[in-house]
Structure formats: structure tokens, C-alpha cells
Amino acid sequence: MTAPTATYRLQLREGMTFEKAAGLVPYLAGLGVSHLYLSPIFEAAQGSTHGYDVTDCNRLDPVLGGDAGFARLSDALARHGLGLIIDFVPNHMAATPQNRWWRDILEWGRESAYAHHFDIDWSAPRLILPNLADPYGDALLKGAIGLRLDHAKGELGFTLGDLILPAAPASYAAVFSSIEGEPFAALARDFTAATPENGTNLKRSLARLLDEPETRAAVNRRIDSIAADRDTLHALHECQVWRLTHWRAAREALTYRRFFEISDLVGLEVERTDVFRDVHRGLIELVDQGKISGIRLDHIDGLANPKEYLDRLQAALANRAPFYLVVEKILGPGETLSAEWPVAGTTGYEFAKAVTDVLVDTRGEAGMTAAYHAFIGHRVDYDALVLDAKRRMLAHNLAGELSRLVAMAHALAQRDLVTRDVCADTLRAAIIELAAALTVYRTYVDSQRPHDNDRRVIATAVAHAKATREVEDEAAFDFLTQLLLLEPAAPEDRIGALAFATRFQQTTGPVMAKALEDTTFYRYNRLIALNEVGGEPQHFGAPADVFHRAMTERVMQQPAGLNTTSTHDTKRGEDARARLCVLSEAPSVWAGHVTRWSDLNAHLATNTGTTRYPDPNTEWLFYQALLGAWPMVLDLADGAALSSLRDRVASFMLKAVREAKVHTTWTAQNRAYEEAIQEFTRNALDPGRSHPFLVDFDAAVQPFIVAGALNSLSQTLVKLVAPGVPDIYQGAESWDLSLVDPDNRRPIEFERLASRLSVATDIAWSQPCVSWRTGLPKLHILSRVLALRTEDSRLCAEGAYVPLALSGPQAHRALAFARVLGEQAMIAILPRHAYGLLDGVQVPHVPSERWRETAVALPDVLARLDWHDWLAGATHPVNGAIDLKTALAHFPVALVATRPLVQPQVTRRGP
């Protein structure tokens, strides 16, 4: 396996095609990355903005340029020596007739060749399609459901707006048997006996028959009469494999496994050999052709057996094994990636968490908590919030998944005399409590055995679930434990136990993700920098030794995992998050600002009796979100810039209050509340309504912007030097102040970035901070260090991680570590918690005299070397220590290496 040196994540669609990506390759080569890393490339549902709703796993999306566009991109990458990593979706596909596999199932049901490609409950009477905007009866009365016959293809289908659902063969027989004439009687007989093998020929015969005007007119009249008769249309609907229902029915009645709460995405059964082959055929061909050199696997926890899948995938890629694979996997507290999985690592959420934690000043926890509670008017129990959100998510949003688990467990309970009296309602409550008590997204019990770690996780969760006393009969938990550990009382029930355990494990991931990331993280707003995918907001940062321990483990466990700080799924851009970390250093200052701003904006609130909108928790969130997104430079007289910010923040606030599910939700929208939040947000950013606030806000946040920029530079250096592969999200080579998606998928001004890269690689060593608001210092670090990674790739890939101690009065405000491989070494020195050191300073660079008497102590192996500063061009002869006053004199952060740069220009690949 050849690991990348660095990756650049590019979001396809929304204007970004293979052709446009090919045009960016010279820029990316000049930046210094080794691999382009693309969002899904295979055909997706019409109008898809992201590509995860795949309709054909083996066809390059024509919207992106198809085979020809991909060939041009491959050629461009090859010319510049870059590899390609793609995002692949093995867990689900789009549940739409555009997906020919799904369409075939809608037509033929269990007779379809693809009946077992998807995770469908074929024991259910019919396949539920929750596509109706109204209850079924109302939809019929309104004429929302129609009937049509495609004359050219000879295909009969039901219509629902633009959606066309294929009719079952029996429907053709029902239609034609009611039309006089032998041709129709013959067609009715033929379609009654239709099979998937002869169905296409029958439709062709029908299409030829419809070429005759009289025949076509007779058929059209019958189709129109059926569509106009509610009872007849309903009777025909009842003959289908599927059943249309109101969209709300999905949470309870769905008969297939979906992705999270998204009914438009149906789970695949890639554990079946034939399904695996069909899903991966196109991917494997591209790998065999040398067009793809790495794969990011989406939602690995959704699969029935991740390890078995990964083993099979590596075997299928045997010509290039071991292949570079990374998995989208969120690690819970204390959880590590299984050493048995044949992957390079994760996509890096745990890395982003570690970096954020070390930038947060733990000493500010009491002050920030007190300020938060004082503003919202009550104390918040984070653990109680999480428990409540998990319970509701499984009991309400995922009610159908819960019902299936209960049915499976209850059926097994009835088979044993000891457990036959454990009722379904008790099992339902126990399953909810057990899922809510898990501290990880899922366990990984498979047909082989429960691992020791799985046993520990389950035992801990059971103990916590019992302690809640929500379920009186503790025997229910003991019974569920037997099932989850594949230890049923009767050995013959082991297969049933495995089926239950697998389904439970596939369900707890969505419960955790939706309850934490998409609910609690919008309710608990103490310091939203911590409310990130993979984060733990209840823990207010972490000391340096915790970070060092995490990196020491990382170099052993996944040295080629991705070091990410922004992705398409993160809640905010990496530099917005780094800026918000500064609040931990000045909670009382922030509290004073918020109180003053709330008073200034009081006239914008909506008051309804005793209720004021925005509520305090939402208003507290608003000011933090606004701080994170506030541009580096904003002229309050620039109407266009302010309007853009207003639209972005208003969209974020609407999403935030819906995700919080307190006053409104996506599925039960409180229009009055939402309008009040939107009106407040927009008016607060309207100079005509809130000029005093805007002027005050802009002035007050400048110290946080300066300190936040320094945090960003530190974060960037850590990402580039710590164990792992640096992953740069599109546009994040400059300041990334984006909010949650879709804001973080906005088009990127690559021409501007390319011009800045030219400046960054040519300017004098000490100049980047002069125009720091343009993002030049960040780009300077990236281009310099990526060049070093390219030239000293083994040091970055294999070097040991060595924590370095600091001494002196500002020791707690900096972090230092070394990467060492034989006689090669590099040391990263970076400020953190520097808000106080930047008092009165207008640039993100601590004046050197403020670091006096603070130094990095060097172990003997590093103490007698000469160090060359890769970022500032200086040489540092040392005698056992590196003085920060000297090391950080010319640039905000320092990376010193044992090998000097011959010249300040970076060696660039490509033209």
C-alpha cells in the first residue's frame, strides 16, 4: 500500500465536473498534494447535489462528464504525477425508478433478479413507498395519483407528479382484459403469465400494437377512464408490489432498511457475493486500470459486517493489494479502530477533535459554563440531553426500525420457557434504554465471535440501562445481552440471535448520529467549537498531555489515516472552529459582549405574551455562529457582502433550530417560530435596523478574529506534521469560515487561490503576515510544509512522534512535538491560548518579547543538532533547548528541520 503524501478533497456537482477538476490539477500539483480526493463519481439521482444517492454503481455520472470527462481528468492527473482517491458508497443506493435495480423490483417484486440486492423485508405484504404529500385517500381524491402508458416503450406506470412508478404485469392484464378485441385478450393472457425473462419482449409487442391509431386510441380511452375513477384506480394500485403512503408513514411502516431517516436511500446487502460483485464491478475496473489509487468508504458502520466486507474488498483488489482504504468511522470515547480491519485508518474526525481540544483552554470551563447558564436562565445537564435525544430518536424517528427489532427479539423470547413471559412492550423499552446507553456508535459482533471489546461495551451499556430503572424487568436486559453476544439459551437460535444482533448494530449508529450530531449538538450551545462530528461537547477541551498521548497512539494505530479539520459533513469550517476556540480563553469578556448585544437587539425580538423569540439558547448560539462566519474583512457599507452574510447565517439558523427539535422540526415545522428566528437574524444583520449592533459587533470581535487566525495557523501546522495524511478540504488552503452544509459546499474561487499560491511561494520569508487577512500565512505554511513532506516523505510517514516539554512563564500557551526517523527530524512549535499574548496586536503573531524565558526542552537525541526553520528561513543552533522568543520571532508558528532549505522557493510539480 502506498499512502498519499497529502490529499485535496473536491466536491463534485453544483458546477464542478470532471473537466473542471482536470483544469485544477496543475494548481493542486503546485500546492504540493499527492492525491485528488473526489466525492462520489458514479451516477446519482437526477438533480443530486452530493452524489451519495447513487442510481448506477458502475456508470460514471454523465452529469459530471461521463467516461470522456473522467478520461481527461485521469490524463491530467497522470501528467502531473497525482493519484486519485474516490468516495465510494457501499451501504445504500437511491430508492428511485431512475435506479434500474430498484425499478425492476418495483415491477417484479420477489421475482426480480435484484430482489435481494437491497435489504427489504419480503415477509411484509407489500413494499412501502412513502412518496405522498397527503394521506393516500386524499391523494386519490385530489387526482395526485395518475396512470400513463408509454407508447414507445409499451410500459404502463403510475404517475405522481414527475415520478413514474412501473406497474406490475398483472396490471397490464387488468387493463387489457377490459378492452374488447382479440389482440387485447391475447395481451391480457400473455401479461398474466409474464416473467422477468419475457417481460421486455411483451412490452415491445405492445409498443408495436400501439403504432396502430385505432388500437392506441382504445387503450388511451381505457387508461383515462381508470385514472378518472378513484375506485378502479385504487383497485389497480392494490395489485402492485408496492404501496404508496404518506411520507410520515416512513418512520413506522417502512419495509426496507434506509440510510438514517432518509427514505429515498435504501440499504444494500453487500454481504451477499452476487450483490458485492454487481456493486463493485465498475470500481474494480477503474482500480485495475490504474485510474484510482485509494478509496474512502462511506458509512462503514451501516454494513452488516464491516470487517468481512473490507476483507472481501481487499481480496477483490488483489492486483494492487493491500489497497489504500480509509473508512468514514466516528470513534466514540476511548474507542480505537479495530486492528483487524485491513484499512489505513479513518477519515479523521478523531484527529480534528484532538486538535480542537488542545486549542480550547480548559481553565475557562467554569467561566464559560456559568456565563452560558446565566444567559439562558437555567442549568443544562448534557448527559440528560443526550439520553433524552437517543430515546426519542429510536422511539419516534426510527420507530419502524425499533418495531422490527422488537418483533425479532420477541419471537426468539417466545421459544424459551424461561423468557416466554418477557412481553413485547418490555422488550421495546429495554431495547430503547440499551441503545441509548451505548457510548459508541455500534458494536461489531459477527458470526465468528463477540470480541472482548464488544463484551465490555455491551456489559457497560446494560449496567447503565438497568440503572435508569426505566425497565422494571431486568430479565429483559439479560435476554438481550444473550442475543447480542450470540449466546441464546437454545443453540439452534444462534442464527436468529445473529440476525437480531446485526440489525441492532446497524440501527444504533443512526440513533447515535441523529441524536448527537443532529440534535444535541444544536441544543447544547455552551461552546459550539466543541459541537463537531466526533466531538464531545461535555468535555471542555483537553490538556497537552492528552493530545500527545492521542498522537503517540495515532502513529502506531493509523499512521496513514487522514488528518482532517474540515469535511463536507463538519458543522463549520476549520477556521471558524479555531476562532471559536478563543472564547474559552475569555468567557467573561464574551459574556459581557453577548449581554450588551442582546440588549441592543431586544427591539428585534418577537414577543408573544410570556414568550420571547429568539429564546436565550438560540440567541446565544446566534452570536457564536456569527462570530465564526464573520469575514476577515467586512465593510459595513458593502451591501452585497452584508447581504451574503445575512443569507448564509439565516439559512444556518433555520437549519439549527429544526435540528434542535425543541420549538420546531423538519417534519413538524412551527412556522411562527421559524419566521421569528429568520426575522431576528436578518434584521440583526440589516444596517437599517441594527447599525449600532453591527458596529459594536465588528469592533468587539476583532481580538477574537486575530487570535482565531493564530489558532488556525497552529491547527494547520499540526495537521501537516502530526502522524497521518493531511487532508485539505476544498478552499480551506485559505480561511475557511463556512457554516454547516450546504454553506460549506459553495463554489470556490480557485483563480484567486492560484494567484495567492504564486505569491505565497515567491514572497520573502518574513512577509506572509503583512496581508494576513487574505489567508496568505495559511497558504504559506501549506506550500512550504507540503514541499517538505514530499521531499522527506519517510520521515512524515514513518517517523516516531516525540512530545516535547516546554518551560517558562508562557509554557502553557504553546505546544511542541517532534517527528524523528533515524538522523532525520522536524520539530513543530505552535502557540495556543494566545488571546492574552495578543493584547493590542493587530496581526496573528505574538510579539517575540512576550515569549521571553519560555523554551522547548530537547531530549539528548535532538539536543546537539542545528535546526533550520522551514517557515521563516532562519537557522537555530541550540544547546539543549529552543527559545520561543527566537523561534517565533519572524513567523507565528515554527517548523524546524535538520535539513536546510537551499532557497525559499518551493519545488513545485507541474507547469
mmCIF file with all atom_site columns, N, CA and C in Angstrom, residues 32 74 467 719 753:
data_model
loop_
_atom_site.group_PDB
_atom_site.id
_atom_site.type_symbol
_atom_site.label_atom_id
_atom_site.label_alt_id
_atom_site.label_comp_id
_atom_site.label_asym_id
_atom_site.label_entity_id
_atom_site.label_seq_id
_atom_site.pdbx_PDB_ins_code
_atom_site.Cartn_x
_atom_site.Cartn_y
_atom_site.Cartn_z
_atom_site.occupancy
_atom_site.B_iso_or_equiv
_atom_site.pdbx_formal_charge
_atom_site.auth_seq_id
_atom_site.auth_comp_id
_atom_site.auth_asym_id
_atom_site.auth_atom_id
_atom_site.pdbx_PDB_model_num
ATOM 1  N N  . GLY A 1 32  ? 1.139   21.120 -3.795  1.00 0.00 ? 32  GLY A N  1
ATOM 2  C CA . GLY A 1 32  ? 2.006   20.115 -3.185  1.00 0.00 ? 32  GLY A CA 1
ATOM 3  C C  . GLY A 1 32  ? 1.307   18.864 -2.707  1.00 0.00 ? 32  GLY A C  1
ATOM 4  N N  . SER A 1 74  ? -8.238  11.821 -15.667 1.00 0.00 ? 74  SER A N  1
ATOM 5  C CA . SER A 1 74  ? -7.190  10.818 -15.415 1.00 0.00 ? 74  SER A CA 1
ATOM 6  C C  . SER A 1 74  ? -5.901  11.190 -16.123 1.00 0.00 ? 74  SER A C  1
ATOM 7  N N  . ALA A 1 467 ? -29.560 0.789  35.423  1.00 0.00 ? 467 ALA A N  1
ATOM 8  C CA . ALA A 1 467 ? -29.517 1.823  36.465  1.00 0.00 ? 467 ALA A CA 1
ATOM 9  C C  . ALA A 1 467 ? -30.553 2.917  36.258  1.00 0.00 ? 467 ALA A C  1
ATOM 10 N N  . LYS A 1 719 ? -1.799  19.699 11.556  1.00 0.00 ? 719 LYS A N  1
ATOM 11 C CA . LYS A 1 719 ? -2.349  18.776 10.559  1.00 0.00 ? 719 LYS A CA 1
ATOM 12 C C  . LYS A 1 719 ? -1.273  18.283 9.596   1.00 0.00 ? 719 LYS A C  1
ATOM 13 N N  . LEU A 1 753 ? -7.270  31.704 -5.507  1.00 0.00 ? 753 LEU A N  1
ATOM 14 C CA . LEU A 1 753 ? -6.358  30.877 -4.707  1.00 0.00 ? 753 LEU A CA 1
ATOM 15 C C  . LEU A 1 753 ? -5.054  30.618 -5.459  1.00 0.00 ? 753 LEU A C  1
#
